[in-house]
Short mmCIF file of C-alpha atoms and ligand atoms in Angstrom, two decimals:
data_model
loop_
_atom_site.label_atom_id
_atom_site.label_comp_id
_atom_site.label_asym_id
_atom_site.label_seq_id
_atom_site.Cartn_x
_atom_site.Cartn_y
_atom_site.Cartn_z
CA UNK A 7 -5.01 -12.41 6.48
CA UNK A 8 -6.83 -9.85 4.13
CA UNK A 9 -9.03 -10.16 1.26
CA UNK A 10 -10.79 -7.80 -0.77
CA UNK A 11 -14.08 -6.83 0.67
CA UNK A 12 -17.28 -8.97 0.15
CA UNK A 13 -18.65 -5.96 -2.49
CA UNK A 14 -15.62 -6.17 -4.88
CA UNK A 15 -15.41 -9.78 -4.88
CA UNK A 16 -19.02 -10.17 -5.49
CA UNK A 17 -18.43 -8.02 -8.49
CA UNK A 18 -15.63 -9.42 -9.36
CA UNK A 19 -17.21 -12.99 -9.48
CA UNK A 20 -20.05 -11.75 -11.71
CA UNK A 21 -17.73 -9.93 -14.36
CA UNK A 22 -16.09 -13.19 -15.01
CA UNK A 23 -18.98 -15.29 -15.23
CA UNK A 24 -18.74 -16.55 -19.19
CA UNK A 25 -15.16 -15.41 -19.25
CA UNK A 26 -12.45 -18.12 -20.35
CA UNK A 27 -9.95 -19.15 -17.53
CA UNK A 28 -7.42 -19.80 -20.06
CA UNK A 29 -7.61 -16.88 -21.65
CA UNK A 30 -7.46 -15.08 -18.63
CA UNK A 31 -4.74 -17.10 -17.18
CA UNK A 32 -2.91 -16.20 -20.23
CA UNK A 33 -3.26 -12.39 -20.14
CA UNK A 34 -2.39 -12.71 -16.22
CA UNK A 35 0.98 -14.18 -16.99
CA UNK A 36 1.47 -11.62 -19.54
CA UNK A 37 1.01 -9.10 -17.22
CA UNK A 38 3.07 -10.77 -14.31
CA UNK A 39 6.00 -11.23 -16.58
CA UNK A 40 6.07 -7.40 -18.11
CA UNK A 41 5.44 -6.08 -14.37
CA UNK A 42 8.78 -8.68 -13.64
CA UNK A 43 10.55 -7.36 -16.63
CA UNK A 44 9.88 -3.56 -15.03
CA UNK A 45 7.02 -2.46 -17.44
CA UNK A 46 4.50 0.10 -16.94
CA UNK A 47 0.38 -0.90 -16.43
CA UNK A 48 0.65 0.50 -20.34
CA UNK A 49 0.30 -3.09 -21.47
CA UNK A 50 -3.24 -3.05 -20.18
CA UNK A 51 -5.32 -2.49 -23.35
CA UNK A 52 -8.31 -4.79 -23.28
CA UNK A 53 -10.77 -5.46 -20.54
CA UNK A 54 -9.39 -8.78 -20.12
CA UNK A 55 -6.34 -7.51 -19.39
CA UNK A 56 -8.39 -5.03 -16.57
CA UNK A 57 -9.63 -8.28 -15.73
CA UNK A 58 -6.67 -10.25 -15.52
CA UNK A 59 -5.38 -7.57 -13.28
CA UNK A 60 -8.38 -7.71 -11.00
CA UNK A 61 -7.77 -10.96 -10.49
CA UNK A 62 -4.11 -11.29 -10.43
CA UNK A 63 -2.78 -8.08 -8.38
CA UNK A 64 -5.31 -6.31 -7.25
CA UNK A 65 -5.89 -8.51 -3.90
CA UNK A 66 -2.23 -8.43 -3.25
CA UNK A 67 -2.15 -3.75 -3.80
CA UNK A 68 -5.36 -3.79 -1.79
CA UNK A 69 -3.70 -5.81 0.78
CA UNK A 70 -0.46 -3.58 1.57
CA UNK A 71 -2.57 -0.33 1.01
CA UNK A 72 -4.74 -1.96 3.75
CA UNK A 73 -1.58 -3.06 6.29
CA UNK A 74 -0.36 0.43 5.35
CA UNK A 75 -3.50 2.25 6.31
CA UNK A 76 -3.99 -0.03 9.62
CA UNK A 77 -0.27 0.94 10.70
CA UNK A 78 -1.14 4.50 10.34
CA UNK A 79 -4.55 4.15 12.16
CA UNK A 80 -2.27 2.82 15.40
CA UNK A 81 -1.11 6.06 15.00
CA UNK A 82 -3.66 8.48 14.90
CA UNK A 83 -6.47 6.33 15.75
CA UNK A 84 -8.79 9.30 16.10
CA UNK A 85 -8.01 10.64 12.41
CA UNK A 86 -11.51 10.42 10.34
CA UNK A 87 -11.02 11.85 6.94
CA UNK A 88 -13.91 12.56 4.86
CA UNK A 89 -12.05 12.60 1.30
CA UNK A 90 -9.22 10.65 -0.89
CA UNK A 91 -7.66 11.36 -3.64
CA UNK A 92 -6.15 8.84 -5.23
CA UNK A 93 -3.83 8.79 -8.30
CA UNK A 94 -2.21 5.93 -10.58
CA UNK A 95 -5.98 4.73 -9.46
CA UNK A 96 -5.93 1.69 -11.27
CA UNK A 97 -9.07 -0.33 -10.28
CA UNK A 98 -9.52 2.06 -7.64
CA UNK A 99 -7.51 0.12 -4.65
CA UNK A 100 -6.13 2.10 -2.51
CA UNK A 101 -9.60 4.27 -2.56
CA UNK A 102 -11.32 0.91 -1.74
CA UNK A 103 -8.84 0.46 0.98
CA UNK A 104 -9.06 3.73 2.62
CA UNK A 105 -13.45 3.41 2.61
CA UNK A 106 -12.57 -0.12 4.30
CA UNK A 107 -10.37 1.65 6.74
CA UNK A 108 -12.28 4.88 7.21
CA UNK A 109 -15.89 4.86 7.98
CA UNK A 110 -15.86 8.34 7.86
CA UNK A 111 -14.87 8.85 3.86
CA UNK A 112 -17.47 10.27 1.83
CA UNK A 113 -15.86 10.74 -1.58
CA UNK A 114 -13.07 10.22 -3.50
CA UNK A 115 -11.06 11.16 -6.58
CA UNK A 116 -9.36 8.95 -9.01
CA UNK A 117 -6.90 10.14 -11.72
CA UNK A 118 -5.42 7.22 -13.91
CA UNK A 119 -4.53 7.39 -17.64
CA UNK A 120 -5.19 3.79 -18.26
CA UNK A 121 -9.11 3.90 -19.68
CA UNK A 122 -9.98 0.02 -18.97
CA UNK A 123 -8.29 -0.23 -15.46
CA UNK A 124 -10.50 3.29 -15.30
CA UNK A 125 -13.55 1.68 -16.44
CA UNK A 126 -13.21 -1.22 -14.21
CA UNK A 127 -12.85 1.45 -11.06
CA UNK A 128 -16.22 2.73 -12.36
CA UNK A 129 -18.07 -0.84 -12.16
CA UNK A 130 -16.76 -1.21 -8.98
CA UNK A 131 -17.67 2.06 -7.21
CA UNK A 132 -21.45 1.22 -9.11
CA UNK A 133 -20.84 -2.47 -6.92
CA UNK A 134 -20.62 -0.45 -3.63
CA UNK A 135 -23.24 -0.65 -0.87
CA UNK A 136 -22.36 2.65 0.70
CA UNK A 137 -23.14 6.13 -0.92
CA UNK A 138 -19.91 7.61 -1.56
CA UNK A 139 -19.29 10.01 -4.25
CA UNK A 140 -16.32 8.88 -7.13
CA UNK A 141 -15.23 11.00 -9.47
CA UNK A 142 -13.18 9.31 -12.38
CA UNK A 143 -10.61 11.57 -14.04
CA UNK A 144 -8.92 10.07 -17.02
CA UNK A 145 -5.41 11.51 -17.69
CA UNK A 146 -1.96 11.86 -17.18
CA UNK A 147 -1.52 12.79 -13.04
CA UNK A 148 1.31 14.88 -14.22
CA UNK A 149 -1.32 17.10 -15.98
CA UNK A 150 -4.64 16.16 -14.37
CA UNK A 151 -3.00 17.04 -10.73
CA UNK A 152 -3.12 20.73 -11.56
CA UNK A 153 -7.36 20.24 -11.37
CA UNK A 154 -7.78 17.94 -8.73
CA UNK A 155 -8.96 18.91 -5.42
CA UNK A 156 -6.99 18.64 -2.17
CA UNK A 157 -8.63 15.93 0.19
CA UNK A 158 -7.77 14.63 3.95
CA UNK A 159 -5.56 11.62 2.03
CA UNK A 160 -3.73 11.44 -1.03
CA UNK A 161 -2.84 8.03 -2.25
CA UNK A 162 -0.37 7.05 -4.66
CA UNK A 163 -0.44 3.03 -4.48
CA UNK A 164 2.18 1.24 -6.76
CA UNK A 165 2.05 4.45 -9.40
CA UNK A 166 4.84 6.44 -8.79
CA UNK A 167 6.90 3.07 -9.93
CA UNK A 168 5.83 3.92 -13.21
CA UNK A 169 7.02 7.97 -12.95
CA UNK A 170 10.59 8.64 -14.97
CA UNK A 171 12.67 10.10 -11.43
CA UNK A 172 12.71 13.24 -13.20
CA UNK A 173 9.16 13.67 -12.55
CA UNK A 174 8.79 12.33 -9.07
CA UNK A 175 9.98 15.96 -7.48
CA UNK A 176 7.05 17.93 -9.64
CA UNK A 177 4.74 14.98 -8.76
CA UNK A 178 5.46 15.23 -5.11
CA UNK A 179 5.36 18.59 -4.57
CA UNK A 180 1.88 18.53 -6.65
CA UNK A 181 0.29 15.55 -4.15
CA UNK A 182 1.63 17.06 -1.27
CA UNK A 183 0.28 20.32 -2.00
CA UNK A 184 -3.37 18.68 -2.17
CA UNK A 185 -2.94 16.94 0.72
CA UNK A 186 -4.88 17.78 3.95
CA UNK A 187 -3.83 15.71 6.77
CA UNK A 188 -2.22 12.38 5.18
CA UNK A 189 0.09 11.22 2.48
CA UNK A 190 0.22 7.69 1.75
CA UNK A 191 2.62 5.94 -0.64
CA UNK A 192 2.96 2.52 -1.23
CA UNK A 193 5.75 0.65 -3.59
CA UNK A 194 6.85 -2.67 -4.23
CA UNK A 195 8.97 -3.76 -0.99
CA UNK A 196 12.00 -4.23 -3.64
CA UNK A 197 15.46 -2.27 -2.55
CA UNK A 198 14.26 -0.31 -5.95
CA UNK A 199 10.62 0.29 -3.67
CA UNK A 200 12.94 0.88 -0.85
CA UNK A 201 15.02 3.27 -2.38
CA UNK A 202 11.86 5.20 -4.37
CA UNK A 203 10.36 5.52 -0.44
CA UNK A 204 13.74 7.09 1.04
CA UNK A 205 14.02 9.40 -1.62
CA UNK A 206 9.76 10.88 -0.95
CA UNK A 207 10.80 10.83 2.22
CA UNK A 208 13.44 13.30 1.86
CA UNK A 209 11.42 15.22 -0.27
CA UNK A 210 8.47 15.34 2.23
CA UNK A 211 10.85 16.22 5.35
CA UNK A 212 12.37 19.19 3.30
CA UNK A 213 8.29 20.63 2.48
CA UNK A 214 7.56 20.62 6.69
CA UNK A 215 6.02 16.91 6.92
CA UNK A 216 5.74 14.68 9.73
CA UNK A 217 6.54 11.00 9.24
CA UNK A 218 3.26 8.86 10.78
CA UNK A 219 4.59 5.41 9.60
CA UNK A 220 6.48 3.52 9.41
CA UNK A 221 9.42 5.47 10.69
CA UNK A 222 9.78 6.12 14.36
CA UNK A 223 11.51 9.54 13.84
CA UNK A 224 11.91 12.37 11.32
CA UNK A 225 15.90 11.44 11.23
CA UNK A 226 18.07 9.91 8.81
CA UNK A 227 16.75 6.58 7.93
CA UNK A 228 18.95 3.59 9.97
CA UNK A 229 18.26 1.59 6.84
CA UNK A 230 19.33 4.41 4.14
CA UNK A 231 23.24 2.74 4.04
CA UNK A 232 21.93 -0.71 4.68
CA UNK A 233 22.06 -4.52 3.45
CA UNK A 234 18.61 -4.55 4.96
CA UNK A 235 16.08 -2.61 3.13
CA UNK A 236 12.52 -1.17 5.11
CA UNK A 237 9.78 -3.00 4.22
CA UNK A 238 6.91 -5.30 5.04
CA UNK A 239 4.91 -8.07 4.28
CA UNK A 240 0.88 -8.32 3.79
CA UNK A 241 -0.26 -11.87 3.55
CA UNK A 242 -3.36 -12.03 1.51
CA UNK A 243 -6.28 -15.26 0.88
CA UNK A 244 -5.99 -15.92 -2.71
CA UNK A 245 -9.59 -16.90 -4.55
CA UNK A 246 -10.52 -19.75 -6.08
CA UNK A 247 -10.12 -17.55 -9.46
CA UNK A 248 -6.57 -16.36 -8.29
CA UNK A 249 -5.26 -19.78 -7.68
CA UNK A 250 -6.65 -21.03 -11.06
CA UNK A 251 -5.37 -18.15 -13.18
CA UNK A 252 -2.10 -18.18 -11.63
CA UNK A 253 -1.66 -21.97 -11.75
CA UNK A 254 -0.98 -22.14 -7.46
CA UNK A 255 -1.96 -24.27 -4.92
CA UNK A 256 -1.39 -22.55 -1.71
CA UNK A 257 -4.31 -20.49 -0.96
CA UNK A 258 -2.64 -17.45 0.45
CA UNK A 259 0.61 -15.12 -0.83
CA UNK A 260 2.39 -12.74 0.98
CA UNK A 261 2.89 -9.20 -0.70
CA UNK A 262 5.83 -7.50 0.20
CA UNK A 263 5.83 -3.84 0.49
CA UNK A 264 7.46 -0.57 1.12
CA UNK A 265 5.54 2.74 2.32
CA UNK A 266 5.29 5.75 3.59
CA UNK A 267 2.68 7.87 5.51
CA UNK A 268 3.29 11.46 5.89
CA UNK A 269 0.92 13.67 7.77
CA UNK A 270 -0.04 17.60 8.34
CA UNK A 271 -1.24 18.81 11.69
CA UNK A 272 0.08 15.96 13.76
CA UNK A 273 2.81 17.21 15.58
CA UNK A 274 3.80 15.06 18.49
CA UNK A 275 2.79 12.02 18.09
CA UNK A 276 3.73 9.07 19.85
CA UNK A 277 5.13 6.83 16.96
CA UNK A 278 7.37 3.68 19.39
CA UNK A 279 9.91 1.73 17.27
CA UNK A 280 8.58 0.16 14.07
CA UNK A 281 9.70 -3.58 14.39
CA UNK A 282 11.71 -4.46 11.15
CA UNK A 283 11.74 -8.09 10.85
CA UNK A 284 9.96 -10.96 11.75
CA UNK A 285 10.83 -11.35 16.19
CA UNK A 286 12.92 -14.47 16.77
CA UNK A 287 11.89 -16.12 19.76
CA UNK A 288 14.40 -18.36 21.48
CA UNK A 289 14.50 -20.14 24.80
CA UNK A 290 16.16 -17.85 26.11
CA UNK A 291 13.90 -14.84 25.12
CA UNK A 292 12.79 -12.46 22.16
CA UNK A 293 15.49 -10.84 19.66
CA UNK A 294 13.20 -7.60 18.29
CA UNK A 295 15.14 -5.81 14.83
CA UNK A 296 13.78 -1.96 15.94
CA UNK A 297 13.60 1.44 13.86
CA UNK A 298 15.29 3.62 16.48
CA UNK A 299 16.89 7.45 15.20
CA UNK A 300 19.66 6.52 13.79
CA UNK A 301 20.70 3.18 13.94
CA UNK A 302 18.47 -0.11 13.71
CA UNK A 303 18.18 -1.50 17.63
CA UNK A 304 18.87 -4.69 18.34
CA UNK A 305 16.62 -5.63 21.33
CA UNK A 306 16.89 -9.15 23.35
CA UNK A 307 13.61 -9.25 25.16
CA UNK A 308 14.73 -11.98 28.06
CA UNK A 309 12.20 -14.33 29.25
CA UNK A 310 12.80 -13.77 32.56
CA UNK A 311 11.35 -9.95 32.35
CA UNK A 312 8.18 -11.31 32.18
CA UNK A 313 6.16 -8.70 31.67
CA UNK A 314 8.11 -7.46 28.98
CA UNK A 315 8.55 -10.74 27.31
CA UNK A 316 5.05 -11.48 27.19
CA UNK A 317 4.50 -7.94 25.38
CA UNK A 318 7.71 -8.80 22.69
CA UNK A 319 6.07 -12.24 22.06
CA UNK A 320 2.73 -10.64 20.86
CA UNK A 321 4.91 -8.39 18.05
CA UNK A 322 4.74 -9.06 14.71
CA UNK A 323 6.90 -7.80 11.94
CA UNK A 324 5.73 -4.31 11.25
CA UNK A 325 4.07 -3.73 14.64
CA UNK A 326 4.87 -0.96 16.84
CA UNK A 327 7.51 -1.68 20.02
CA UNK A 328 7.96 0.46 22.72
CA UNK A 329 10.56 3.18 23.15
C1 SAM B 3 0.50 -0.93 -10.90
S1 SAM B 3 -0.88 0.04 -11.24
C2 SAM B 3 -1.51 0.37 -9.58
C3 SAM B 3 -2.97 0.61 -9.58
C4 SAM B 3 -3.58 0.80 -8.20
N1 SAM B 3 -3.15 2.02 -7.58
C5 SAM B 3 -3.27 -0.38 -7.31
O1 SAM B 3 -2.61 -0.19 -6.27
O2 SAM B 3 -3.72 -1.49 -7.62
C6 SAM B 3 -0.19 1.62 -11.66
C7 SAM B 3 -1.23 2.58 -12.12
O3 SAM B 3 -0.64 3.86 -12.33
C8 SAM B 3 -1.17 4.40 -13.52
N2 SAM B 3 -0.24 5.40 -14.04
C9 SAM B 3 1.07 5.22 -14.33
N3 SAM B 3 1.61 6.38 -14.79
C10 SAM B 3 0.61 7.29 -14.83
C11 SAM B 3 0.53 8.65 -15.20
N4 SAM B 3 1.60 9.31 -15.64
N5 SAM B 3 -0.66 9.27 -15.11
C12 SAM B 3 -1.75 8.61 -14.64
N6 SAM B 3 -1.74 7.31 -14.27
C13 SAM B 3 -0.57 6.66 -14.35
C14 SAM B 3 -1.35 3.21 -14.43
O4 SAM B 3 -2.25 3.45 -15.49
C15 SAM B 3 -1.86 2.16 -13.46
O5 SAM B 3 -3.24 2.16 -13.34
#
């Protein structure tokens, strides 16, 4: 289960002492329902709204940047970048996520054209314990990328979902041309997230990169002519404030996602097969869904290969099988 860190909470909880719950509730569901409808974070004009967002999605982005960036450690475990850049900031999430992840980070970019969601990133990075430098671009990425420094990782957390597709090539190219060692992109784990990841991916093979997660291989994607689509779940604590604004009563949510890591310089890597669905475990043994190149494996894990089954039965959904 992930949460947001102690720091943002903390800051969090102080911006909305005073602050109604019903009026926040309010601009959360308005929110919730034009994200639903397929809007853009354009809606987000007030600091309310900023708020509201905070409260609402923020948790859930943080936690599927976070599984994202944990899937990728497994990878390359010895990876310590020293710089993000991170665009469609927002609040500043998926930089948040990759200090969390990275002890190493030092400072980060973030390039968002929304001015409260900006100024909200700024009151958080003033929240943070650690001294890392932020610097807050406001503008549209399409523009502002042309300025922005390369770093180790570029981030792009739920923001190219607001991108017409005629822009996602140019965008791309732009954030892969800044990046250093790691491209991360998360979506919504919709068939539309799905399908938004498949086509970066394609775009990302054909400029030299090398898939980290979640795929096990550079091929064609076993899921590209699918029912199934690739993606994965985060399950997240929800806050006192979260259950209140959004009317629940179970104190957790799971956020589905879809992503994509893409890395320079790590040729060779040992990736395994990326387990694509929750294991079912039977009586008679453990029925693993794997990534394999070029068709989705079906493995039966019997219980009687006890070594074996007693590796399947500590997989999760998203984990990493072997070959
Ligand atoms: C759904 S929010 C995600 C925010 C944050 N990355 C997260 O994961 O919580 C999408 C963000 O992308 C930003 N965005 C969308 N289109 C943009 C553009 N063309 N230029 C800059 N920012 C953009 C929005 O302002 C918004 O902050």
């Amino acid at each position: 289960m992930t949460g947001l860190p102690a720091w943002i909470s903390a800051a969090l909880a102080s911006k909305l002492e005073n602050v109604s719950r019903g009026e926040l509730r309010e601009r959360a569901r308005a929110i919730s329902d034009a994200y639903r409808a397929g809007d853009s974070s354009d809606l987000i004009r007030s600091d309310m709204e900023a708020l509201a967002y905070a409260v609402v999605r923020m948790p859930a982005t943080f936690a599927a940047v976070r599984a994202a960036l944990g899937y990728a450690i497994e990878i390359v475990p010895e990876f310590a970048p020293k710089s993000i850049l991170d665009v469609g900031a927002g609040p500043g999430t998926a930089s948040w996520a990759g200090i969390d992840a990275w002890p190493s980070v030092q400072r980060t970019t973030l390039i968002d054209s929304n001015p409260r969601l900006l100024a909200l990133a700024g009151q958080f990075h003033n929240a943070m314990q650690r001294d890392i430098a932020a610097d807050i671009v406001a503008g549209d990425l399409r523009q502002a990328l042309g300025k922005a420094p390369a770093a180790d990782v570029v981030t792009a957390s739920y923001a190219l979902t607001e991108l017409t597709p005629a822009s996602l090539n140019h965008v791309l190219d732009e954030l892969w041309r800044r990046t250093e060692r790691l491209l991360v992109i998360v979506e919504p784990g919709t068939v539309v997230g799905f399908n938004r990841i498949l086509a970066c991916r394609d775009i990302l093979l054909a400029n030299g990169a090398q898939i980290v997660a979640p795929c096990s291989h550079e091929g064609r994607c076993p899921l590209a002519d699918n029912a199934r689509w690739c993606h994965f779940a985060a399950r997240l604590a929800r806050s006192r404030d979260h259950l209140i604004v959004k009317d629940a009563h179970v104190p957790f949510e799971d956020e589905k996602f879809s992503y994509l890591v893409a890395g320079k310089g790590f040729a060779g890597i040992a990736r395994g097969r990326r387990v694509l669905a929750t294991p079912k475990v039977s009586k008679a043994g453990v029925g693993l869904t794997l990534c394999a190149p070029d068709h989705v494996e079906e493995r039966d894990v019997p219980r009687r290969d006890k070594d074996a089954y007693k590796a399947a039965k500590r997989l999760d959904w998203g984990d990493i099988a072997k070959p």
